[in-house]
Amino acid sequence: MKVTLKVWRQKDRNSPGELKSYQSPELSPNMSFLEMLDVVNEHLANQGEDPIAFDHDCREGICGTCSLVIDGKPHGPHKGIATCQTYMRSFKDGDEIVVEPFRAKPFPLIKDLVVDRKAFDRIQHAGGFISVRTGAAPDANAIPVPKENADLAMDAAQCIGCGACVAACKNASAMLFVSAKVSHLGLMPQGQPERYRRVKAMVNQMDAEGFGSCTVTGSCEAVCPKEISIDFIARMNRDYLVAILKGDPKAVRGGGAG
Amino acid sequence: MNLLLQIWRSSLGKKYIMALSGAGLFLFVIGHLVGNLQFFLEPAAINRYGHFLKSTPEVLWPARLGLLALIGLHIVSALRLTAENKAARPEQYQAKVAPKDASLASRTMAMSGAIIASFIVYHLLHFTVQTPQVNFTGTDFDQLYEPNSGGADIYAMIVCGFSVWYVSLFYLISIGLLCTHLGHGVAAMFQSLGLRNHTWAPRIATGARVAAILIFLGYASIPVSVLLGRGKEYAKRIQSGVSPDKAGSAIKAAKGVEK
């Protein structure tokens, strides 16, 4: 099979970009979308043209590195999978496929289809962690965790931080990502000590990065390769509201015993 | 004060303001509808209700100002959020496809909101301020008196106002938009306040839609019944009590004030 690609080409952040058409060489329908780009790039390189820059790493749907908005939908036509697991058999011979980068102000473009998603790392650094004491390993299952909480926490922890939620949202909101990170720690006993500090810090960092806010359209959960539910956004909203109602902790005065 | 500023600056804080002011306005919309449905009783009922509302300015004005404050908060935070959302995506996608799984209502909240806001301005001028120039009937609603009590005749005013087909049409369109706005907005309100999970989500979504449709049917029933002839005779009788000179001079006087 052969397809026509309309790919966003942009040399760097400060150069203007445009959609450019490329005719693919003969493809196997069992190639992944990224393998198809590899073949097209080899072809371009042989012709002395600059290959198309795109993000990829594990190619088995768990690292969250691949991106791409394919025909207007992040990660391509299917539900619950990333671009790396989208195969050419999902397209027809002779199809025209529009490939664009994730678009959001907090995801500045680096080159062609590659955007800088470090904003997500900064949100994680702001509060996406728990405190663990060093020392001997604690007994397994020493802390009881309700099964339903463990399941929900696992659902949230599936988030691979790819940024498709931001790319799909009409407001470029990162709330699905942030809520998944807030929830997966907030649901576990080990995440309780920092629970309210965490949600405040992460939401404030999300705002500082310049992401939009949630209009509850549901586009994010529809495109999420890990099918994270917007129920987690409600959970984050609830935790943030409680954090605001609790207020900042009382100032600690110095002195006293010890 | 610092905390309030923090709430205003945060995206979630503004969503809380949207949700809470929206909840207040939603309750008003229900109360207003229940009051207005007295139109389907005898004329004296809604006239008595109108008199009751206006008889205590000490209660009426705080309520009006409170509603105005809710509308103000709702609009100001909506404008601010919309501006932030626009800024978050400076460059648009080239492939034009509808956002995945997003309902039309959820994508057009700002537009339905703006049209509803302009309707509220008209509605207030029409029936509350009773500006004769905007009712397109040639009658000054201020001059419609109930024959028995001599008080303002709300019933005749409603019949008179809605007998103009294009006024009724604008009313119906606005109520329709209110219905789509609430169908999404009421459910989103629970989401924004965090009062939603997988158990309640389907019930909230259905409840919001049912409430929105009931509100639409309730409000739409009034102009539709007027256009179908309800209260025509009664309104004519009350209108004939208004001397044409008096109405004409009232309009002229109002126009004079405008100049």
mmCIF file of C-alpha atoms in Angstrom, chain A residues 8 19 69 71-73 79 98 100-106 166-172 175 200 203-204 206-207 210-219 222-223 230-231 233-234 236-238 240-241 244 248, chain B residues 2-3 6-7 9-13 15-16 81 84-103 106-109 184 187-199 201:
data_model
loop_
_atom_site.group_PDB
_atom_site.id
_atom_site.type_symbol
_atom_site.label_atom_id
_atom_site.label_comp_id
_atom_site.label_asym_id
_atom_site.label_seq_id
_atom_site.Cartn_x
_atom_site.Cartn_y
_atom_site.Cartn_z
ATOM 1 C CA TRP A 8 3.925 19.666 9.506
ATOM 2 C CA LEU A 19 2.136 21.280 5.880
ATOM 3 C CA VAL A 69 -1.966 14.350 15.892
ATOM 4 C CA ASP A 71 -6.014 13.417 10.976
ATOM 5 C CA GLY A 72 -6.979 15.686 13.861
ATOM 6 C CA LYS A 73 -6.844 13.021 16.585
ATOM 7 C CA LYS A 79 -9.249 4.114 21.138
ATOM 8 C CA VAL A 98 -2.488 14.791 7.948
ATOM 9 C CA GLU A 100 0.679 17.488 13.036
ATOM 10 C CA PRO A 101 2.502 18.060 16.309
ATOM 11 C CA PHE A 102 0.688 18.378 19.672
ATOM 12 C CA ARG A 103 -0.348 22.027 19.871
ATOM 13 C CA ALA A 104 -0.312 23.941 23.142
ATOM 14 C CA LYS A 105 1.511 27.022 24.370
ATOM 15 C CA PRO A 106 3.152 25.086 27.238
ATOM 16 C CA VAL A 166 -3.664 18.481 26.227
ATOM 17 C CA ALA A 167 -3.453 18.020 22.461
ATOM 18 C CA ALA A 168 -7.112 16.989 22.188
ATOM 19 C CA CYS A 169 -8.620 19.512 24.597
ATOM 20 C CA LYS A 170 -10.090 22.584 22.955
ATOM 21 C CA ASN A 171 -8.625 24.570 25.852
ATOM 22 C CA ALA A 172 -5.244 22.774 25.847
ATOM 23 C CA MET A 175 -6.217 18.510 33.942
ATOM 24 C CA LYS A 200 -2.151 22.550 45.535
ATOM 25 C CA VAL A 203 -2.396 22.575 40.175
ATOM 26 C CA ASN A 204 -0.536 25.823 40.812
ATOM 27 C CA MET A 206 -0.117 23.584 35.944
ATOM 28 C CA ASP A 207 -1.549 27.110 35.978
ATOM 29 C CA GLY A 210 -0.123 28.224 30.995
ATOM 30 C CA PHE A 211 -2.427 25.266 30.385
ATOM 31 C CA GLY A 212 -6.130 26.025 29.911
ATOM 32 C CA SER A 213 -8.890 24.835 32.200
ATOM 33 C CA CYS A 214 -11.472 22.068 31.974
ATOM 34 C CA THR A 215 -14.805 22.609 30.209
ATOM 35 C CA VAL A 216 -15.780 18.967 30.777
ATOM 36 C CA THR A 217 -16.068 18.174 27.061
ATOM 37 C CA GLY A 218 -14.620 14.682 27.586
ATOM 38 C CA SER A 219 -12.261 14.867 24.559
ATOM 39 C CA ALA A 222 -11.685 9.816 24.524
ATOM 40 C CA VAL A 223 -8.154 10.114 23.101
ATOM 41 C CA ILE A 230 -12.357 12.297 33.786
ATOM 42 C CA ASP A 231 -13.710 11.053 37.131
ATOM 43 C CA ILE A 233 -10.564 15.389 37.404
ATOM 44 C CA ALA A 234 -13.543 15.529 39.787
ATOM 45 C CA MET A 236 -8.632 16.479 41.887
ATOM 46 C CA ASN A 237 -11.168 19.330 42.015
ATOM 47 C CA ARG A 238 -12.468 17.944 45.312
ATOM 48 C CA TYR A 240 -8.012 21.105 45.706
ATOM 49 C CA LEU A 241 -11.212 22.537 47.209
ATOM 50 C CA ILE A 244 -8.139 25.619 49.921
ATOM 51 C CA ASP A 248 -1.992 26.957 54.734
ATOM 52 C CA ASN B 2 -4.659 36.819 50.000
ATOM 53 C CA LEU B 3 -6.560 33.523 49.930
ATOM 54 C CA GLN B 6 -5.281 32.949 45.256
ATOM 55 C CA ILE B 7 -8.699 31.438 44.426
ATOM 56 C CA ARG B 9 -5.860 33.445 40.172
ATOM 57 C CA SER B 10 -6.128 29.659 40.076
ATOM 58 C CA SER B 11 -7.901 27.948 37.200
ATOM 59 C CA LEU B 12 -9.785 25.638 39.556
ATOM 60 C CA GLY B 13 -10.730 28.570 41.800
ATOM 61 C CA LYS B 15 -14.184 27.008 37.991
ATOM 62 C CA TYR B 16 -15.550 26.920 41.559
ATOM 63 C CA LEU B 81 -11.248 31.524 31.712
ATOM 64 C CA GLU B 84 -6.785 31.850 29.333
ATOM 65 C CA ASN B 85 -8.069 28.884 27.330
ATOM 66 C CA LYS B 86 -7.566 30.733 24.045
ATOM 67 C CA ALA B 87 -4.049 31.719 25.071
ATOM 68 C CA ALA B 88 -3.203 28.089 25.871
ATOM 69 C CA ARG B 89 -3.483 27.166 22.174
ATOM 70 C CA PRO B 90 -2.086 30.007 20.050
ATOM 71 C CA GLU B 91 -1.649 27.821 16.957
ATOM 72 C CA GLN B 92 -4.645 25.820 15.687
ATOM 73 C CA TYR B 93 -4.664 22.417 14.023
ATOM 74 C CA GLN B 94 -4.964 22.334 10.230
ATOM 75 C CA ALA B 95 -7.045 19.152 10.082
ATOM 76 C CA LYS B 96 -10.566 20.321 10.764
ATOM 77 C CA VAL B 97 -12.335 17.677 12.791
ATOM 78 C CA ALA B 98 -14.789 18.053 15.617
ATOM 79 C CA PRO B 99 -13.130 17.475 18.998
ATOM 80 C CA LYS B 100 -13.445 13.819 19.879
ATOM 81 C CA ASP B 101 -16.532 12.878 21.888
ATOM 82 C CA ALA B 102 -17.245 16.489 22.895
ATOM 83 C CA SER B 103 -20.939 17.399 22.688
ATOM 84 C CA SER B 106 -20.042 21.607 25.736
ATOM 85 C CA ARG B 107 -18.164 23.308 22.898
ATOM 86 C CA THR B 108 -20.525 26.271 22.604
ATOM 87 C CA MET B 109 -21.019 27.268 26.244
ATOM 88 C CA HIS B 184 -24.090 20.632 29.962
ATOM 89 C CA ALA B 187 -23.506 18.343 35.045
ATOM 90 C CA ALA B 188 -20.209 20.242 34.674
ATOM 91 C CA MET B 189 -21.009 22.116 37.896
ATOM 92 C CA PHE B 190 -20.892 18.844 39.834
ATOM 93 C CA GLN B 191 -17.643 17.944 38.090
ATOM 94 C CA SER B 192 -16.025 21.316 38.858
ATOM 95 C CA LEU B 193 -16.915 21.066 42.533
ATOM 96 C CA GLY B 194 -15.648 17.492 42.645
ATOM 97 C CA LEU B 195 -19.099 16.108 43.509
ATOM 98 C CA ARG B 196 -19.040 13.396 40.884
ATOM 99 C CA ASN B 197 -17.645 9.882 40.573
ATOM 100 C CA HIS B 198 -18.279 6.797 38.449
ATOM 101 C CA THR B 199 -21.408 5.918 40.442
ATOM 102 C CA ALA B 201 -21.721 10.435 36.798
#
